[in-house]
Amino acid sequence: MLEGLWQLLFRRRRHGQDSGKTQTGPAKEQISSKLQVNYERIKAAFGNSPDLVLRYLEAGDQGKISALVVHIDGLCDKRLVSETVVEHITDINHKWDSPEQAYVDLRDRLLSVSGVSEVNSLGEFITHVASGDCGVLVDGITRGLACDTRAWEHRGVEEPTTESTIRGTKEGFVESLRTNTSLLRRRIRDPRLWIEELKIGRISKTSVAIVYISGVAEDKIVQEVRNRLRKIDVDSIQESGHLEEFIEDAPFSPFPTILRTERPDKVTGALLEGRVALLTDGTPFALIVPATFTMFITTPEDYYERYFIGSAIRLLRIASFFISLTLPSLYVAITTFHQEMLPTPLILSIAAQREGIPFPAVVEAVIMELIFEVLREAGVRLPRLVGPAVSIIGGLVLGEAAMRAGLASPAMVMVVAFTGIASFATPVFSLAIGVRLLRFLLIALAGSLGLFGVVAGMFALLIHQITLRSFGVPYLEPLAPVVFSDLKDALLRAPWWALNTRPKFVGEKEPTRQAPGLRPKPPSREEKEVHHLEGKEGGK
């Protein structure tokens, strides 16, 4: 019965898909040799949209050859269209005897934009126009030209709002795909940085870039990324989150298996390790695959500070992760089933605080956690200037009111508040929100089974993580399975001069990333003498 319901809810609509794949229209039509026919077809394809610009031109010295220029107002640079396309077509100094001669001359020599591509179908021509290119058709020719004149408005490069750091770059990705690829090119100035671009979405035709370093990234991982992207058959991809759900390994897991970021330095570090990045046009968030659990608890700042400072901060972040996951459930389990574990003065103090509370500890914890989550969500959705103030004031007022009304004890309010603060130390939102959901599960287990329920729940989560894979890479690598060479950059970070090799599962193709023996040390006596003699000779 459940299987039948599942198939009913999630079965593929084959009729709709087939109709999408076998549609007839501009996508399947060839370019006509008559400009008037092409004019009508293009105009019909865009539904007489007012931002569609179609302009007939007389080409050459005698005006015997006609051309049609097509572009979208607002998606291309009008000055570029006028100076590099229109002026060259209408120049009377060109003496063309045939449409073919005019077409070849325009394609190979005259159109002075940075990129000119030849298209053979009307659907491909229309796609280029809808993407911001300027299209050129010549009367009597069944091929077209697409000129790169894209220049739409977009946000400038700014500091990332979701991943701020004290030290490090202040640049973040934006909604323009080409700007994002240029940010990566600036950091990796090597021709082996390869970028493959796909169009995904039958209607949106969203550009998605696969970015990797050839010779460093594993071929099987790159091919797996290609295969998963090519299987996507949808109307639209609006954000990288849509893409993430279609290609992730464990869609029902609370733990993310794909890392998202808006920091180009973070993507650069992943590429240099041998990983693959996905950039989606229209969103500032990049996706990194394969992703392991340790990547979700590290920040770029760990690598910018000295290694013992970065390691200490990373350990603090890991401790905060476990506190945010287990503290409320441990409090509920101990105060409900295992009071003997606490010192007598402390348990008496907690008992006195709970006197008059009408709810058991588990219900009290759930209510306070829900209130905190509502405050956090409200703070996010409110305008940026008032959101933090509302969250802080609301938390203080509601916490004080709950204690005065006898609905929550001061100890519970403190536990929930400390748990919330600890959850903010998790640097990746997709992991932090999963922990917030798992917290309620552990509270329920603690309220019913005590510490045994908490331990059983943690073991279940551990087993689940061990079984997870991200594009074939174990999720808990290098902890399970243990990879000793990769432990240098897991829970702790070794000095940069000790990180000689790339991670085993993603960097086997080119395992060495720096020369050995780079540890700094003071010069020996012999080196001092040599330097002293060289200095004397240089003085002479």
Tab-separated table of C-alpha atoms in Angstrom, residues 4 9 20 22 33 46 57 71 81 91 139 141 164 198 217 295 305 317 343 349 351 396 410 437 485 510 533 536:
chain	number	residue	atom	x	y	z
A	4	GLY	CA	1.650	2.237	-4.291
A	9	LEU	CA	2.952	10.740	-5.491
A	20	GLY	CA	8.522	18.433	-23.991
A	22	THR	CA	9.108	15.901	-29.058
A	33	SER	CA	16.781	31.614	-46.761
A	46	PHE	CA	8.878	35.854	-28.521
A	57	LEU	CA	19.578	46.622	-42.958
A	71	HIS	CA	18.693	41.510	-30.068
A	81	VAL	CA	25.736	46.531	-31.284
A	91	ASP	CA	29.438	50.274	-44.599
A	139	ASP	CA	19.028	37.139	-46.942
A	141	ILE	CA	21.720	32.260	-46.338
A	164	SER	CA	32.330	36.647	6.892
A	198	LEU	CA	26.006	23.210	-19.885
A	217	ALA	CA	40.836	16.293	-10.391
A	295	MET	CA	34.691	20.449	5.233
A	305	GLU	CA	45.946	32.163	10.881
A	317	ARG	CA	33.891	24.850	16.598
A	343	PRO	CA	25.987	16.990	42.762
A	349	SER	CA	18.757	24.004	42.965
A	351	ALA	CA	14.413	20.997	41.670
A	396	LEU	CA	15.201	38.516	26.590
A	410	PRO	CA	15.971	29.519	34.618
A	437	LEU	CA	16.116	19.329	13.411
A	485	SER	CA	48.036	11.227	5.688
A	510	GLU	CA	48.488	14.251	-8.573
A	533	LEU	CA	81.785	35.509	3.160
A	536	LYS	CA	82.228	40.512	2.287
